[in-house]
Amino acid sequence: MEVVYALWLLLAVGCGSLLGFLFARHPSPGRRIKSQNFAAAEFASAFALRDTQPDLISWIFCNTPITIWSTDEKLRLGDAYAPLIEKRSGVKMETIRGLTLHELFQTDDDNHPALAAHRRALKGEAVSYETEWAGRTFAARVHPWPFDGTPPRGCRGVAIDVTEIRLKDEKLHHLGTELERAHADLQRFAYAVSHDFKEPVRMISSFLRLLETKFQDKLDEEAQEYIRHSIGGAKRLHTLVDSLLNFCSTANAGVTKEACDLNALVGQIVSDVAMSVQARQASLNVKELPTVQADPTLLSQVFRNLISNALKFSGDKKPALVIETKPHREGNLVLVRDNGIGIPSEYLAKIFVPFVRLHSRDEYEGDGIGLSLCARIMERHGGKIWAESEPARGSTFFLLFPKPPTPA
Ligand code: ADP
């Protein structure tokens, strides 16, 4: 809509000058308008353009889907000019001269957008509206005439054919609705599947354990080995199902934003992971952090995932973490930096996709859900997360929180 009106404004300058050609009954208004309304100023500059660039004005009309018209105070059409629209609609402008707007739009409805707008224009208002005519859609604006502030004796209108734009809008809207529905279905499906998988997986695990303990004497070493592998697989499946369930419920949880002091929020997580920090002889440097508008429960998950990843993917080094903030023009930027194994550049975007892992479970424990959850949570806060990294030297995760809207 904004694009249409921006285009409309641009074209209004050109249209106004043509109005000048067509409706030359009144003297050039540019000189006598007291600039008490925007429409008058708009048309004044258009008339100035008419005098300096007449070729440009006719070029605009022959190549853009603009129409201009005049009406008297009884809303009877005077002149209308629309070369390109004539070509598209097949309706010659001279055939509609003298029709009332009721006749033109073949309606008795006084609330028809064009009729309502013209009536308001006759009361001295410039009005924008959208209407259908000759099978096409127009974004239009009608002004009271004359432009000198004396009581209106008619209207001057200008419109642009937006049929194709509206068709694309509709298609886009339709696609958006379809996409939303498909997304909701998929979420429901993932939730149902992960929920319903839990029970059979638990059953498989417990029967395998029974088999292992009850028939220990009867099974040879090879059979016991197979059972151990199966129990391991069932356990992993159970963890995956749990993670998927966690992803579905957290990713779709309601977001209740409040002022979150990140110093307190991160401080709490740091004290929760104190044992594993000590065990890994890690250093954690948390600098002064901002307060952001966020859901504290969801945001804690983000920092918990990032901190535990930084501790986990440290390779042979003692983990060294820095959490700090840097200025950013779009909002509050928080950085979580580590000195770990790093991430090859071709995977920097993929690590935010659910279940994508760059290492086997034997190397590093995990299920590949943490970062996708972080991305989803940041997205739901209107923010962003991304990573930069240098393999073998460390990674930095960036969290961008949008600026709160300024009160009107
Ligand atoms: P998980 O930690 O369970 O594997 P994540 O979704 O948290 O799952 O991370 C996805 C993958 O991204 C990890 O398996 C790892 O390969 C990579 N990754 C995440 N954080 C880091 C980090 N700080 N340093 C190096 N690699 C990382």
mmCIF file of C-alpha atoms in Angstrom, residues 67 69 77 80 82 85-86 88-97 99-106 112 114 129-139 159 161 163:
data_model
loop_
_atom_site.group_PDB
_atom_site.id
_atom_site.type_symbol
_atom_site.label_atom_id
_atom_site.label_comp_id
_atom_site.label_asym_id
_atom_site.label_seq_id
_atom_site.Cartn_x
_atom_site.Cartn_y
_atom_site.Cartn_z
ATOM 1 C CA THR A 67 -5.911 8.648 -15.087
ATOM 2 C CA TRP A 69 -10.622 13.588 -14.343
ATOM 3 C CA LEU A 77 -17.812 13.856 -15.170
ATOM 4 C CA ALA A 80 -10.925 12.470 -18.287
ATOM 5 C CA ALA A 82 -5.879 8.140 -19.427
ATOM 6 C CA ILE A 85 -5.730 2.821 -19.268
ATOM 7 C CA GLU A 86 -7.872 3.293 -22.397
ATOM 8 C CA ARG A 88 -5.823 -1.696 -21.212
ATOM 9 C CA SER A 89 -9.548 -1.433 -20.419
ATOM 10 C CA GLY A 90 -10.789 -0.762 -23.944
ATOM 11 C CA VAL A 91 -12.987 2.115 -22.638
ATOM 12 C CA LYS A 92 -12.578 5.433 -24.490
ATOM 13 C CA MET A 93 -12.553 8.401 -22.139
ATOM 14 C CA GLU A 94 -14.795 10.500 -24.387
ATOM 15 C CA THR A 95 -17.567 7.897 -23.961
ATOM 16 C CA ILE A 96 -17.806 8.544 -20.219
ATOM 17 C CA ARG A 97 -17.880 12.346 -20.354
ATOM 18 C CA LEU A 99 -21.929 10.567 -16.855
ATOM 19 C CA THR A 100 -22.670 10.970 -13.146
ATOM 20 C CA LEU A 101 -20.477 8.913 -10.822
ATOM 21 C CA HIS A 102 -23.533 6.743 -10.033
ATOM 22 C CA GLU A 103 -23.788 5.971 -13.732
ATOM 23 C CA LEU A 104 -20.073 5.499 -14.202
ATOM 24 C CA PHE A 105 -19.860 2.958 -11.383
ATOM 25 C CA GLN A 106 -23.364 1.595 -12.078
ATOM 26 C CA HIS A 112 -19.421 3.469 -2.803
ATOM 27 C CA ALA A 114 -15.519 6.797 -5.105
ATOM 28 C CA TYR A 129 -9.461 5.733 -1.772
ATOM 29 C CA GLU A 130 -9.343 2.530 -3.754
ATOM 30 C CA THR A 131 -11.980 1.367 -6.198
ATOM 31 C CA GLU A 132 -12.807 -1.055 -9.008
ATOM 32 C CA TRP A 133 -13.762 0.163 -12.451
ATOM 33 C CA ALA A 134 -13.904 -1.528 -15.891
ATOM 34 C CA GLY A 135 -12.538 -4.717 -14.346
ATOM 35 C CA ARG A 136 -9.475 -2.949 -12.957
ATOM 36 C CA THR A 137 -8.420 -1.696 -9.513
ATOM 37 C CA PHE A 138 -7.420 1.938 -8.977
ATOM 38 C CA ALA A 139 -5.703 3.755 -6.104
ATOM 39 C CA ALA A 159 -5.711 7.573 -9.997
ATOM 40 C CA ASP A 161 -4.134 1.396 -12.043
ATOM 41 C CA THR A 163 -4.626 -4.168 -10.664
#
